Every structure is written in structure tokens, then in C-alpha cells.
Coordinates of C-alpha atoms in Angstrom, one line a residue:
M388 CA -42.2 -15.1 45.5
D389 CA -41.9 -17.0 42.2
T390 CA -39.1 -19.4 41.3
Q391 CA -37.1 -16.8 39.5
Q392 CA -37.2 -14.4 42.4
Q393 CA -36.4 -17.2 44.8
Q394 CA -33.3 -18.1 42.8
S395 CA -32.3 -14.5 42.7
A396 CA -32.5 -14.3 46.5
I397 CA -30.5 -17.5 46.9
K398 CA -27.7 -16.4 44.5
G399 CA -27.5 -13.0 46.2
A400 CA -27.4 -14.3 49.7
K401 CA -24.3 -14.3 51.9
V402 CA -24.4 -17.3 54.2
L403 CA -22.3 -18.3 57.2
M404 CA -22.0 -21.9 58.2
V405 CA -20.6 -22.7 61.7
G406 CA -19.4 -26.2 61.8
A407 CA -18.0 -28.5 59.0
G408 CA -18.6 -31.9 60.6
G409 CA -21.3 -34.5 60.0
I410 CA -24.1 -32.0 59.4
G411 CA -21.7 -29.4 58.0
C412 CA -20.5 -31.6 55.1
E413 CA -24.0 -32.4 54.0
L414 CA -25.1 -28.8 54.5
L415 CA -22.2 -27.3 52.4
K416 CA -23.0 -29.8 49.6
T417 CA -26.7 -29.0 49.7
L418 CA -26.2 -25.3 49.7
A419 CA -23.9 -25.4 46.7
L420 CA -26.3 -27.6 44.7
S421 CA -29.2 -25.4 45.7
G422 CA -27.7 -22.3 44.0
F423 CA -26.0 -20.5 46.9
E424 CA -22.9 -18.7 45.6
D425 CA -21.4 -16.9 48.6
I426 CA -20.7 -19.3 51.6
H427 CA -18.4 -18.8 54.5
I428 CA -17.4 -21.7 56.9
I429 CA -15.9 -21.6 60.4
D430 CA -14.6 -24.8 62.1
M431 CA -11.7 -25.2 64.4
D432 CA -11.3 -29.0 64.1
T433 CA -9.0 -31.1 62.1
I434 CA -10.1 -34.4 60.4
E435 CA -9.9 -37.6 62.3
V436 CA -10.1 -41.2 61.0
S437 CA -13.3 -41.7 62.9
N438 CA -14.9 -38.9 60.8
L439 CA -14.6 -40.7 57.6
N440 CA -17.6 -43.1 57.9
R441 CA -20.1 -40.2 57.7
Q442 CA -18.3 -36.9 56.7
F443 CA -18.2 -37.8 53.0
L444 CA -16.2 -34.8 51.8
F445 CA -13.1 -36.1 53.6
R446 CA -10.7 -38.9 52.7
R447 CA -8.0 -40.7 54.6
S448 CA -5.3 -38.5 53.0
H449 CA -7.0 -35.5 54.6
V450 CA -6.5 -36.8 58.2
G451 CA -4.9 -34.0 60.3
Q452 CA -6.0 -31.2 58.0
S453 CA -8.5 -28.5 58.6
K454 CA -12.2 -29.6 58.2
A455 CA -13.3 -26.2 56.9
K456 CA -10.5 -25.9 54.3
V457 CA -10.9 -29.5 53.0
A458 CA -14.7 -29.2 52.8
R459 CA -14.3 -26.0 50.8
D460 CA -11.8 -27.6 48.4
A461 CA -14.0 -30.7 47.9
V462 CA -17.1 -28.7 47.0
L463 CA -15.3 -26.3 44.7
R464 CA -14.3 -29.3 42.6
F465 CA -17.9 -29.8 41.5
R466 CA -19.0 -26.2 41.9
P467 CA -15.9 -24.2 40.8
H468 CA -17.9 -21.0 40.0
I469 CA -19.1 -20.3 43.5
S470 CA -17.3 -18.5 46.3
I471 CA -16.5 -20.4 49.5
R472 CA -14.3 -19.0 52.2
S473 CA -13.0 -21.2 55.0
Y474 CA -11.8 -20.2 58.5
H475 CA -9.8 -22.7 60.5
A476 CA -10.6 -21.1 63.8
N477 CA -12.9 -21.0 66.9
V478 CA -16.1 -19.1 66.3
K479 CA -15.5 -17.6 69.8
N480 CA -12.4 -15.8 68.6
P481 CA -12.5 -12.0 68.8
E482 CA -12.3 -11.5 65.1
F483 CA -15.8 -13.1 64.7
D484 CA -17.6 -10.2 66.5
V485 CA -21.0 -8.6 65.9
D486 CA -19.7 -6.6 62.9
F487 CA -18.5 -9.8 61.3
F488 CA -21.9 -11.4 61.8
K489 CA -23.8 -8.4 60.4
Q490 CA -22.4 -9.0 56.9
F491 CA -24.4 -12.2 56.5
D492 CA -28.1 -12.7 55.6
V493 CA -28.5 -15.9 57.6
I494 CA -26.4 -18.0 60.0
L495 CA -26.5 -21.8 59.8
N496 CA -25.3 -23.8 62.9
G497 CA -23.9 -27.4 62.9
L498 CA -22.1 -27.2 66.2
D499 CA -21.2 -29.8 68.8
N500 CA -21.6 -28.0 72.1
L501 CA -23.9 -25.9 74.1
D502 CA -21.4 -23.2 74.9
A503 CA -20.6 -22.4 71.2
R504 CA -24.4 -22.5 70.4
R505 CA -25.2 -20.0 73.1
H506 CA -22.3 -17.7 71.9
V507 CA -23.6 -17.8 68.2
N508 CA -27.2 -17.2 69.4
R509 CA -26.1 -14.0 71.3
L510 CA -24.1 -12.7 68.4
C511 CA -27.0 -13.3 66.0
L512 CA -29.3 -11.3 68.4
A513 CA -26.8 -8.5 68.7
A514 CA -26.3 -8.4 64.9
D515 CA -30.0 -8.9 64.2
V516 CA -29.3 -11.8 61.8
P517 CA -31.6 -14.9 61.6
L518 CA -30.2 -18.1 62.9
V519 CA -31.1 -21.7 61.8
E520 CA -30.0 -24.1 64.5
S521 CA -29.7 -27.9 64.1
G522 CA -28.5 -31.1 65.7
T523 CA -28.6 -34.9 65.4
T524 CA -28.2 -37.8 67.7
G525 CA -28.6 -41.3 66.2
F526 CA -31.9 -41.4 64.3
L527 CA -33.1 -38.2 66.0
G528 CA -32.6 -34.7 64.8
Q529 CA -34.2 -31.2 64.7
V530 CA -34.0 -27.9 63.0
T531 CA -35.2 -24.6 64.6
V532 CA -35.4 -21.1 63.3
H533 CA -34.6 -18.1 65.5
V534 CA -35.4 -14.6 64.3
K535 CA -35.0 -11.7 66.7
G536 CA -38.3 -10.3 68.0
K537 CA -40.4 -12.9 66.0
T538 CA -39.4 -16.3 67.4
E539 CA -37.8 -17.5 70.6
C540 CA -34.1 -17.3 70.7
Y541 CA -32.0 -20.5 71.3
E542 CA -31.8 -19.8 75.0
C543 CA -35.5 -19.0 75.6
Q544 CA -35.9 -22.6 76.8
T545 CA -33.6 -24.4 79.1
K546 CA -31.1 -26.7 77.5
P547 CA -30.0 -29.8 79.5
A548 CA -26.3 -30.0 80.2
P549 CA -25.0 -32.2 77.3
K550 CA -24.2 -35.8 78.1
T551 CA -22.8 -36.3 74.6
Y552 CA -19.2 -36.2 73.4
P553 CA -17.7 -35.8 69.9
V554 CA -15.7 -38.7 68.6
C555 CA -12.8 -36.5 67.7
T556 CA -12.8 -35.0 71.2
I557 CA -12.8 -38.4 72.8
T558 CA -9.9 -39.8 70.7
S559 CA -7.8 -36.7 70.3
T560 CA -8.5 -33.6 72.3
P561 CA -10.2 -34.4 75.7
T562 CA -10.9 -31.4 77.9
K563 CA -13.1 -33.0 80.6
F564 CA -12.7 -36.1 82.8
V565 CA -15.8 -37.6 81.3
H566 CA -14.0 -37.6 77.9
C567 CA -11.3 -39.7 79.4
I568 CA -13.8 -42.1 81.0
V569 CA -15.6 -42.6 77.6
W570 CA -12.2 -43.2 76.0
A571 CA -11.1 -45.7 78.6
K572 CA -14.5 -47.6 78.6
E573 CA -15.6 -47.5 75.0
L574 CA -12.2 -47.7 73.3
L575 CA -9.4 -49.1 75.5
F576 CA -11.4 -51.6 77.6
A577 CA -13.2 -52.8 74.5
K578 CA -10.0 -53.1 72.5
L579 CA -8.3 -55.2 75.2
F580 CA -11.1 -57.3 76.5
G581 CA -14.0 -57.1 74.1
D582 CA -14.8 -58.3 70.6
K583 CA -11.5 -58.3 68.6
N584 CA -13.4 -58.0 65.3
Q585 CA -15.1 -54.7 66.2
D586 CA -13.9 -51.5 64.4
N587 CA -11.9 -49.6 67.0
D588 CA -9.2 -47.2 66.2
L589 CA -7.3 -46.2 69.4
N590 CA -4.6 -44.3 67.7
V591 CA -4.6 -40.5 67.9
R592 CA -3.6 -39.8 64.4
S593 CA -1.1 -37.3 63.2
N594 CA -0.7 -36.0 59.7
N595 CA 0.9 -39.3 58.8
S596 CA -2.4 -41.0 58.1
A597 CA -0.6 -43.9 56.5
S598 CA 0.4 -45.4 59.9
S599 CA -0.2 -49.0 59.8
S600 CA -3.3 -50.5 61.4
K601 CA -1.4 -53.8 61.5
E602 CA 1.2 -52.2 63.7
T603 CA -1.6 -51.2 66.1
E604 CA -3.0 -54.7 66.1
D605 CA 0.4 -56.1 66.9
V606 CA 0.7 -53.9 70.0
F607 CA -2.6 -55.2 71.4
E608 CA -2.0 -58.9 70.4
R609 CA -0.4 -60.8 73.3
A610 CA 1.8 -63.7 72.5
E611 CA 1.2 -66.9 74.4
D612 CA 4.6 -66.8 76.2
E613 CA 4.6 -63.0 76.7
D614 CA 5.0 -61.9 80.3
I615 CA 1.7 -60.3 81.5
E616 CA 3.5 -57.4 83.2
Q617 CA 5.6 -56.7 80.1
Y618 CA 2.5 -56.8 78.0
G619 CA 0.8 -54.4 80.3
R620 CA 3.7 -52.0 80.1
K621 CA 3.7 -52.3 76.3
I622 CA 0.0 -51.3 76.2
Y623 CA 0.7 -48.5 78.7
D624 CA 3.5 -47.0 76.6
H625 CA 1.5 -47.3 73.4
V626 CA -1.7 -45.5 74.5
F627 CA -0.2 -43.0 77.0
G628 CA 3.1 -42.4 75.3
S629 CA 3.5 -43.2 71.6
N630 CA -0.1 -42.1 70.7
I631 CA 0.3 -38.8 72.5
E632 CA 3.6 -38.1 70.7
A633 CA 1.9 -39.0 67.4
A634 CA -0.9 -36.5 68.2
L635 CA 1.6 -33.8 69.1
S636 CA 3.2 -34.0 65.6
N637 CA 0.1 -32.2 64.2
E638 CA 1.0 -28.6 65.2
E639 CA -2.3 -27.3 63.8
T640 CA -4.4 -29.2 66.4
W641 CA -2.5 -27.7 69.3
K642 CA -2.3 -24.1 68.1
N643 CA -5.1 -23.0 70.4
R644 CA -5.1 -25.9 72.8
R645 CA -3.0 -27.1 75.7
R646 CA -0.5 -29.7 74.6
P647 CA -0.7 -33.1 76.3
R648 CA 2.3 -34.8 78.0
P649 CA 3.4 -38.3 76.9
I650 CA 3.7 -40.6 79.8
Y651 CA 5.8 -43.8 79.8
S652 CA 5.8 -46.6 82.3
K653 CA 9.6 -46.4 83.0
D654 CA 9.1 -42.8 84.2
V655 CA 6.3 -43.8 86.7
L656 CA 6.7 -47.4 87.7
P657 CA 9.6 -49.4 89.2
E658 CA 11.3 -51.9 87.0
S659 CA 9.5 -54.8 88.5
L660 CA 6.2 -54.8 90.3
I661 CA 6.2 -58.5 91.4
Q662 CA 8.4 -58.1 94.5
Q663 CA 6.7 -54.9 95.4
N664 CA 3.1 -56.0 95.7
G665 CA 3.3 -59.8 95.4
G666 CA 1.7 -59.8 91.9
S667 CA -1.7 -61.2 91.3
Q668 CA -1.4 -64.0 93.8
N669 CA -2.7 -61.8 96.7
C670 CA -5.7 -60.4 94.8
S671 CA -9.2 -60.4 96.2
V672 CA -11.0 -63.3 94.6
A673 CA -14.5 -64.7 95.3
D674 CA -16.8 -67.1 93.6
D675 CA -18.2 -64.2 91.6
D676 CA -15.7 -63.0 89.0
S677 CA -17.2 -59.5 89.2
T678 CA -15.7 -59.1 92.7
V679 CA -12.1 -59.6 91.7
S680 CA -10.2 -56.5 92.7
A681 CA -6.7 -55.1 92.2
M682 CA -7.0 -52.8 95.2
P683 CA -6.2 -55.1 98.1
S684 CA -2.8 -56.2 96.8
L685 CA -1.8 -52.5 96.4
G686 CA -3.0 -51.5 99.8
L687 CA -5.9 -49.4 98.5
K688 CA -9.1 -49.6 100.5
N689 CA -11.1 -46.4 100.2
P690 CA -12.9 -46.0 96.8
Q691 CA -13.3 -42.2 97.5
E692 CA -9.6 -41.7 97.9
L693 CA -8.0 -39.8 95.0
W694 CA -5.1 -41.8 93.5
G695 CA -2.0 -40.1 92.1
L696 CA -0.4 -41.0 88.8
T697 CA 1.8 -43.8 90.3
Q698 CA -1.2 -45.4 92.1
N699 CA -3.3 -45.2 89.0
S700 CA -0.5 -46.7 86.9
L701 CA -0.1 -49.6 89.4
V702 CA -3.9 -50.2 89.4
F703 CA -3.8 -50.2 85.5
I704 CA -1.1 -52.8 85.3
E705 CA -2.4 -54.9 88.2
A706 CA -6.0 -54.9 86.9
L707 CA -4.8 -55.9 83.4
K708 CA -2.7 -58.8 84.9
L709 CA -5.8 -60.0 86.9
F710 CA -8.0 -60.1 83.8
F711 CA -5.5 -62.4 82.1
A712 CA -4.7 -64.4 85.2
K713 CA -8.1 -64.9 86.7
R714 CA -10.6 -64.2 83.9
K715 CA -8.8 -65.2 80.7
K716 CA -11.8 -67.2 79.4
E717 CA -13.9 -64.0 79.3
I718 CA -11.4 -62.0 77.3
G719 CA -12.8 -61.3 73.8
H720 CA -16.4 -61.3 75.1
L721 CA -16.3 -58.7 77.8
T722 CA -18.3 -55.4 77.8
F723 CA -18.0 -52.8 80.5
D724 CA -20.3 -53.2 83.4
K725 CA -20.3 -50.7 86.3
D726 CA -21.0 -53.6 88.7
D727 CA -17.8 -55.3 87.6
Q728 CA -15.3 -54.2 90.2
L729 CA -12.1 -55.0 88.2
A730 CA -13.5 -53.3 85.1
V731 CA -14.3 -50.2 87.0
E732 CA -10.8 -50.1 88.5
F733 CA -9.2 -50.5 85.1
V734 CA -11.3 -47.8 83.5
T735 CA -10.8 -45.4 86.4
A736 CA -7.0 -45.9 86.3
A737 CA -6.8 -45.6 82.5
A738 CA -9.0 -42.5 82.5
N739 CA -6.9 -40.8 85.3
I740 CA -3.6 -41.5 83.5
R741 CA -5.1 -40.0 80.3
A742 CA -6.4 -37.0 82.3
E743 CA -3.0 -36.5 83.8
S744 CA -1.5 -36.4 80.3
F745 CA -4.0 -33.8 79.2
G746 CA -3.9 -31.6 82.3
I747 CA -7.4 -32.6 83.5
P748 CA -8.1 -33.0 87.2
L749 CA -8.2 -36.6 88.4
H750 CA -11.2 -38.3 90.0
S751 CA -11.7 -41.1 92.6
L752 CA -12.9 -44.6 91.8
F753 CA -16.3 -43.7 93.4
E754 CA -16.6 -40.6 91.2
A755 CA -15.5 -42.3 88.0
K756 CA -18.0 -45.2 88.5
G757 CA -20.8 -42.7 88.4
I758 CA -19.7 -40.9 85.3
A759 CA -19.8 -43.6 82.6
G760 CA -22.8 -43.6 80.3
N761 CA -24.2 -45.1 77.1
I762 CA -23.4 -43.9 73.6
V763 CA -25.6 -43.6 70.5
H764 CA -23.6 -43.6 67.3
A765 CA -24.0 -41.1 64.6
V766 CA -26.2 -41.9 61.5
A767 CA -25.1 -40.3 58.2
T768 CA -28.7 -40.4 56.8
T769 CA -30.0 -38.3 59.7
N770 CA -27.3 -35.7 59.0
A771 CA -28.4 -35.6 55.4
I772 CA -32.0 -35.1 56.3
I773 CA -31.3 -32.4 58.8
A774 CA -29.0 -30.6 56.3
G775 CA -31.8 -30.5 53.7
L776 CA -34.3 -29.1 56.3
I777 CA -31.8 -26.4 57.2
V778 CA -31.6 -25.2 53.6
I779 CA -35.4 -25.3 53.3
E780 CA -35.7 -23.0 56.4
A781 CA -32.8 -20.8 55.2
I782 CA -34.7 -20.2 51.9
K783 CA -37.8 -19.2 53.9
V784 CA -35.7 -16.8 55.9
L785 CA -34.3 -15.2 52.7
K786 CA -37.8 -14.9 51.3
K787 CA -38.9 -13.4 54.7
D788 CA -41.8 -15.9 54.7
A789 CA -42.2 -15.8 58.4
D790 CA -45.6 -17.5 58.4
K791 CA -44.0 -20.7 57.0
Y792 CA -41.1 -21.0 59.4
R793 CA -41.1 -24.4 61.1
M794 CA -39.2 -26.3 63.8
T795 CA -38.9 -29.8 62.4
Y796 CA -38.2 -32.9 64.4
C797 CA -36.8 -36.1 62.8
L798 CA -38.2 -39.1 64.7
E799 CA -36.9 -42.7 64.9
H800 CA -40.4 -44.2 64.8
P801 CA -43.3 -42.9 62.6
S802 CA -45.9 -40.7 64.2
R803 CA -49.2 -40.6 62.3
K804 CA -47.2 -42.3 59.5
M805 CA -44.6 -39.5 59.4
L806 CA -41.0 -39.4 60.4
L807 CA -40.7 -35.6 60.2
M808 CA -42.8 -33.6 62.6
P809 CA -43.0 -29.8 61.8
V810 CA -44.4 -27.3 64.4
E811 CA -44.6 -23.6 64.3
P812 CA -41.9 -21.7 66.3
F813 CA -42.7 -20.1 69.6
E814 CA -42.6 -16.4 70.2
P815 CA -39.9 -14.9 72.4
N816 CA -40.1 -16.0 76.0
P817 CA -40.7 -12.9 78.2
S818 CA -38.7 -14.5 81.0
C819 CA -35.6 -15.1 78.9
Y820 CA -32.6 -13.1 80.3
V821 CA -30.8 -13.2 76.9
C822 CA -33.4 -11.7 74.6
S823 CA -36.0 -10.2 77.0
K824 CA -33.6 -8.7 79.6
T825 CA -35.4 -10.2 82.6
P826 CA -33.3 -9.8 85.9
L827 CA -31.9 -12.9 87.5
V828 CA -31.8 -13.6 91.3
L829 CA -28.7 -14.9 93.0
E830 CA -29.1 -16.4 96.5
I831 CA -25.6 -16.4 98.0
N832 CA -23.8 -15.9 101.3
T833 CA -22.3 -12.5 100.7
Q834 CA -20.0 -12.7 103.7
K835 CA -18.4 -16.1 102.8
S836 CA -18.5 -16.4 99.0
K837 CA -15.8 -14.8 96.9
L838 CA -16.2 -12.8 93.7
R839 CA -14.2 -15.6 92.0
D840 CA -17.1 -18.0 92.9
V841 CA -19.6 -15.8 91.2
V842 CA -17.4 -15.4 88.1
D843 CA -16.5 -19.1 87.7
K844 CA -19.8 -20.8 88.8
I845 CA -22.4 -18.2 87.6
V846 CA -21.1 -15.8 85.0
K847 CA -18.9 -18.2 83.0
A848 CA -20.4 -21.7 83.8
K849 CA -24.2 -20.8 83.8
L850 CA -24.4 -17.6 81.8
G851 CA -21.8 -18.6 79.3
M852 CA -20.0 -15.3 79.1
N853 CA -16.4 -15.4 77.7
L854 CA -15.2 -11.9 78.4
P855 CA -17.2 -10.8 81.4
L856 CA -17.5 -7.3 83.0
I857 CA -19.1 -7.0 86.4
M858 CA -20.4 -3.7 87.8
H859 CA -22.0 -2.7 91.1
G860 CA -23.6 0.7 90.5
A861 CA -20.9 2.9 89.0
S862 CA -18.1 0.7 90.5
L863 CA -16.3 -1.7 88.1
L864 CA -15.5 -4.9 90.1
Y865 CA -14.1 -7.2 87.5
E866 CA -13.1 -7.0 83.8
V867 CA -11.0 -9.1 81.4
G868 CA -9.4 -7.9 78.2
D869 CA -6.1 -7.4 76.4
D870 CA -6.2 -3.6 76.8
L871 CA -6.0 -3.6 80.6
D872 CA -2.8 -2.2 82.2
D873 CA -0.9 -4.1 84.9
I874 CA -2.4 -2.1 87.8
M875 CA -6.0 -2.8 86.6
V876 CA -5.3 -6.5 86.2
A877 CA -3.8 -6.6 89.7
N878 CA -6.8 -4.8 91.2
Y879 CA -9.3 -7.1 89.5
N880 CA -7.4 -10.2 90.5
A881 CA -7.3 -8.9 94.1
N882 CA -11.1 -8.5 94.0
L883 CA -11.5 -12.1 92.9
E884 CA -10.2 -13.3 96.3
K885 CA -12.4 -11.0 98.4
S886 CA -15.8 -11.9 99.7
L887 CA -18.7 -10.0 98.1
S888 CA -19.2 -7.9 101.2
E889 CA -15.5 -7.0 101.3
L890 CA -15.3 -5.6 97.8
P891 CA -14.5 -1.9 97.3
S892 CA -18.2 -1.4 96.6
P893 CA -19.7 -4.0 99.0
V894 CA -22.2 -6.4 97.5
I895 CA -24.8 -7.3 100.2
N896 CA -28.5 -8.3 100.4
G897 CA -30.5 -6.2 97.9
S898 CA -27.5 -5.3 95.7
S899 CA -27.9 -5.3 92.0
L900 CA -25.0 -6.4 89.7
T901 CA -24.7 -5.6 86.0
V902 CA -22.9 -8.4 84.1
E903 CA -21.9 -7.8 80.5
D904 CA -20.0 -9.6 77.7
L905 CA -18.7 -7.0 75.3
Q906 CA -17.9 -9.6 72.6
Q907 CA -21.4 -11.0 72.7
E908 CA -23.0 -7.5 73.3
L909 CA -25.0 -9.2 76.1
S910 CA -26.0 -7.5 79.3
C911 CA -28.1 -8.7 82.2
K912 CA -29.0 -7.7 85.8
I913 CA -28.4 -10.0 88.8
N914 CA -30.3 -9.1 92.0
V915 CA -28.4 -10.4 95.0
K916 CA -30.2 -12.0 98.0
H917 CA -28.1 -12.9 101.1
R918 CA -28.6 -16.4 102.4
E919 CA -26.7 -17.9 105.4
E920 CA -27.0 -21.7 104.8
F921 CA -27.2 -24.1 101.8
D922 CA -28.0 -27.8 101.6
E923 CA -24.7 -29.4 100.7
E924 CA -26.3 -32.3 98.8
K925 CA -29.0 -30.3 96.9
E926 CA -27.1 -27.0 96.6
P927 CA -23.4 -28.1 96.5
E928 CA -22.2 -24.9 94.8
G929 CA -23.3 -22.8 97.8
M930 CA -25.4 -20.5 95.7
V931 CA -28.6 -20.6 93.7
L932 CA -29.3 -18.7 90.5
S933 CA -33.0 -18.2 89.8
G934 CA -34.9 -16.7 86.9
W935 CA -33.0 -18.2 83.9
T936 CA -35.5 -19.8 81.7
Q937 CA -36.8 -23.3 81.9
A938 CA -39.7 -25.1 80.2
P939 CA -42.9 -23.6 81.5
A940 CA -45.2 -25.7 83.7
T941 CA -48.5 -27.0 82.4
N942 CA -51.6 -28.3 84.3
G943 CA -49.9 -27.5 87.6
E944 CA -46.8 -29.5 86.9
S945 CA -43.5 -27.7 87.5
A946 CA -41.0 -27.6 84.7
S947 CA -38.1 -29.9 85.1
T948 CA -34.5 -28.7 85.4
S949 CA -31.3 -30.3 84.2
N950 CA -27.9 -31.0 85.7
N951 CA -29.3 -30.7 89.3
E952 CA -29.2 -27.0 89.1
N953 CA -31.5 -25.1 91.4
V954 CA -33.8 -23.1 89.2
S955 CA -37.0 -21.5 90.3
D956 CA -40.2 -22.5 88.6
V957 CA -41.1 -20.2 85.7
T958 CA -44.6 -20.2 84.2
E959 CA -45.9 -18.3 81.3
S960 CA -49.1 -16.3 81.6
S961 CA -51.7 -16.6 79.0
S962 CA -50.7 -14.8 75.8
G963 CA -54.2 -13.9 74.8
P964 CA -56.1 -14.3 71.6
E965 CA -53.5 -12.4 69.5
I966 CA -50.9 -15.1 70.1
A967 CA -53.5 -17.8 69.9
S968 CA -54.3 -16.7 66.3
K969 CA -50.6 -17.1 65.4
K970 CA -50.1 -20.5 67.1
R971 CA -51.5 -23.7 65.8
S972 CA -50.7 -27.2 67.1
F973 CA -49.5 -29.7 64.5
S974 CA -50.1 -32.6 66.9
E975 CA -52.0 -32.4 70.1
T976 CA -50.6 -35.7 71.5
Q977 CA -47.6 -37.9 70.8
P978 CA -47.1 -41.6 71.7
E979 CA -45.1 -42.5 74.8
N980 CA -42.3 -44.1 72.7
H981 CA -41.5 -40.7 71.2
K982 CA -41.1 -39.2 74.6
K983 CA -38.5 -41.9 75.5
E984 CA -36.5 -41.5 72.3
A985 CA -36.3 -37.7 72.5
E986 CA -35.4 -37.4 76.2
N987 CA -32.1 -37.8 77.9
I988 CA -30.2 -38.9 74.8
E989 CA -26.5 -39.6 74.9
S990 CA -24.5 -39.7 71.7
E991 CA -21.0 -39.5 70.4
D992 CA -21.9 -37.5 67.3
E993 CA -20.2 -34.2 67.1
D994 CA -23.3 -32.5 65.7
L995 CA -25.5 -33.3 68.7
M996 CA -28.2 -30.9 69.8
E997 CA -30.4 -31.4 72.8
I998 CA -33.5 -32.9 71.1
E999 CA -36.6 -31.4 72.5
N1000 CA -39.3 -33.8 73.6
P1001 CA -42.2 -33.6 71.0
M1002 CA -44.7 -34.2 73.7
I1003 CA -43.5 -31.1 75.5
V1004 CA -43.7 -29.2 72.2
S1005 CA -47.3 -30.3 71.8
K1006 CA -48.2 -29.3 75.4
K1007 CA -46.6 -25.8 74.8
K1008 CA -48.7 -25.4 71.7
K1009 CA -51.8 -26.2 73.6
R1010 CA -50.9 -23.7 76.3
V1011 CA -50.6 -20.8 73.9
E1012 CA -53.8 -21.7 72.1

């Protein structure tokens, strides 16, 4: 296709972008400057102060506004002749169904979570529309092309459970306890006890983006003669009360989310704590400062005990008092250390109070200590590179130039003097339950496990279905939807509390379930195998799902699994000379340092994707050759 034909294809293309964050801003700009004239954008998020260092279409005056709408308006200022339509909504909303996706020539993803990526992948398969997937984490990034029947789909290879958390989620809209842990450790602890000069904005901003940063600094600055307990209450009221109220003023943010509850110390704690627990005089102190603890003075001994809101509040104040009373010289230089008992107590208490505010289940000190992890910050340059690669692959898709499709990896350190490593995409995995319809196997105690366990732990958590329908033969066991009458809802809810063998159509050893998601137009079979006992440590869920795809084994090595899920080993048979002629390895081997930089990456960038190990890519290329 010559240049004129290529420009004609670009101008006539209708493109859907999902995500208007770090990658999305760069991508929208690049699409507009490349000649695309009909672009649609979906993003449910609003702009946060923390976005401004890399999402260049946004300014401080935009804080609290829709990312999709502001990005659209910004690009139209320098490309006023093109059509850009924005949707401030969740891509999983019912209006974005298969028919909606069918109107586009290509879908371009810049998402921040595995669940949404899987949802878009399934809609693209159902609509038979090509998908260009992407993600970044620090200096690493990748772009992959997924075309139904020609390349593997996004779910053909196992994706590790993400250990990465968007900045805006951490600061504004936490939904998991780990979000609260990261907030307490990386923001609050660092603000109070770490480097005072570091850039750290603890405020959950409202539409009033002009709120003074000086006012925030005054809150965290303790006067020499200020009572430590009063200072602790001031911090408590600011981060758990005032900041939450400020966030609630932005109605747009909470339209489709659960609203948090502001918490103030006067509502939880007695007027004075000194007489109640003896203050910090009775604290546990040893020669090693890392053993200082707030628990003994509060009568808390068991780290596996679940503290309530009052206990967490007491620990929060007591731990803060101890830092100033016993470790004052360290303040300003501290960083979180999981072996620092007082630091762990403070972070656990702060995370639990925040979790209580946002309606998230609380965790014990023991659990909280094991959750915290490192963070890799977002790099704007990586986002720009990945956005350019997305557009390159999108143009190939529009030209139907399948032989030139590439999965491209952006590396932190050069390999063979190159920072970009392109490889040919793989063919569909015959073991993929999403695009190849391979049955799954569920080992479960059919007499003890309830249908609710299957729905929550398997159908929703592992298979990622949003509106599931479960059938056993011709019997409909469970369904969700707005069109159900009260009697049907009551019957399905009753089924949820029954064991599998007690259902109207009993599910026993050898039964076969059909599970569907009508919104995603996805259907799969689950063959049930009864099993009496499970290892509580290795199989804590009391059930094992096998047959969902994982990286195939090579040279007798079993493929690894993620998130401690029990997955049976899956190996691919030789694909024969026909596939071999289509598959060529770009690089047979990769240095060990690339393996380290591409595996087990944790990041706070909202455009993170699980970066596939280039060494594994190379091995898979060898196998099919």
C-alpha cells in the first residue's frame, strides 16, 4: 500500500481508545498528528494532581474533571478539524457492548488493570475487531497485537496477578486493602517521618484545585511546644476526616463508586489517652530502636488479632507519640522497613483506619506486614515510546499487513545495542478457554462447597465474568440481570447458599457446567471433579481450577503460575512445519539482566501491563520453530 492509500486508510478509520491516562494522553496526541480523524475515548477517571507530571494534556485547573473530556478538548485545540468523542464512563458498562465495539476498525488499550483488559479482549473477540494492547512500568513497556484467529488473544498466556497500583487509586479511590497499605507506607509514613523535602501530596483533591499546599504543610509541621497527642489528633483529623470530605465534594468521582466515610478522632477516641494507657512511659523499649512497640501499653499482644477501629486509632496515636518521644533524632530520615516494629504498627493502623473509611475489610498486623511492596515510578518517556509503537501497529492492522505485526518490548538496558525488541506474535493457543473453547476442570468438594463459592472464587475472580449465567444441562442455576423478576432473583439467591450436590439439578462428580457472560458473549465449559480434602496451606480456597492457560513448559520445565493459584501444567505440542514457516525468532537468547527487569515488576503507574519476560518469549519462539 503506497503512502496515499495509507493516508486514506488512516483518515477513514474509526478508532476506539480505552484509557486516557499516561499512555492515553500520548496516544491521543500521536493519533491526531498521524492523520486519524475519527477517535473515540473511554475513561472513567478524573484528573488528580499526581497525574500532572506525565499526563501532559492536563493542567492544575483541570483537577477533578473527566480525563477523557479534558484530553479531547486539549487535542481539538490544535487539531480542530477532526472528530473526537469522549465517554466519562467505565468500559464495563452495559452500553459498551459487542455492537458498540463492532463499529470500530481497531481498539487501542491503555488500561490500568487486568480485569478491564480481559473484558475488552473478550468484547474484541466477540465483535471480531483487532486489539492493540499496551502497558508500561518504569522504563519497561510493551505493545502486542491481537487479531481473532490469527494471533493469540490477550488471555492465551497466563497473566500474573498485578502487584501494581495506580497513583490516583492510592490517593483517591482505594478499593483493596493493599491500596491502603501503599498509601500509609509511601505517603503518610514518608510525610511524617521521612524526607521533608520530597514531593508528596497527601491531599485527596476536590474540584477546588487551588487549595493551598502551604496549608497542608502547616498541618504536618509540629511546633516545638505542641503536645504530641494533640498533634497526633490533628494529623488523624486531617488525613481521615478533612481530606475525605474534600474528596466527597467531587460528585463526579463517586457517581459509580461507594462513597467513603470521614472519620474524626473525637468520634472514636476518648478526650485524653494519657490516663487510660499511661502514655508512652510504659512502652516496650530495648537497645534496638526497631523493637520499640506501641502494643504493650495498649494491652495488645497477638499480631494475628484483628483490631477494630478504636484499637487501630489508639495504635495510630500511640505509635506516632513514640516516634517523637523515643526516636525523635531519626525523624526526617526514616524510610519504611518491615523489620521496624513501630513502623509496621503505625502503617497497619493507618491503613486499617483508611480501609474502614472506604468500606474495605480490615487486616491484622501479621497480614499487613506481608502486603507492603516496592514501587517503580512512572516514566513519561516510556509512555511516549509505547504510544508511538501502538500507532505503528494500528496502521499495520488497518493495512491488513499481518506479516508485519510485531509484539515490541521496550527494555531498560540495551540488548544487542537496541532498546526495542520486536518479535512476531504467537498463534492462538489451542488450550485457551477464551478463544479456543477448551473445557476447564474444577476439583471441589461438591457436598460442602456452596454455589456462592464457585461464583465468587471461580466465575468472577478467576474467569473475570461480570454478568455470569450458570447452567447444568438444561437447568439454569444462577443468573444476574436487570430483567429478572423478584421470584427468579429469590430462587437464584437461595441456590447460592446451597451446596453443589443440593442444588435443584445436583452438581456431583462428572457433572459439566456451562458458564456464560452475555455482555462479553463468552461461554466456557467446566467439568466438575469431586474431591474430599484440600491442603489448607497450598489450596486455601478449597477448590482447584485447572486448564486455564499458562506459559507452556520447555525442556521439561513446568510453566510457572502466579498468585499461588493451583494450575495444572499445560504444554503445547509441536505445531509442525506450517507454523514453523510462519515463526521466526528475533533473538534466540537474552542476557540475564533483562530477565530480572522484566519479571515481577511492581509499579504505581496507572498504565501498567504485566511485562512478559523477553527470555520466555525467545524460548517460545524456539519451541514453535
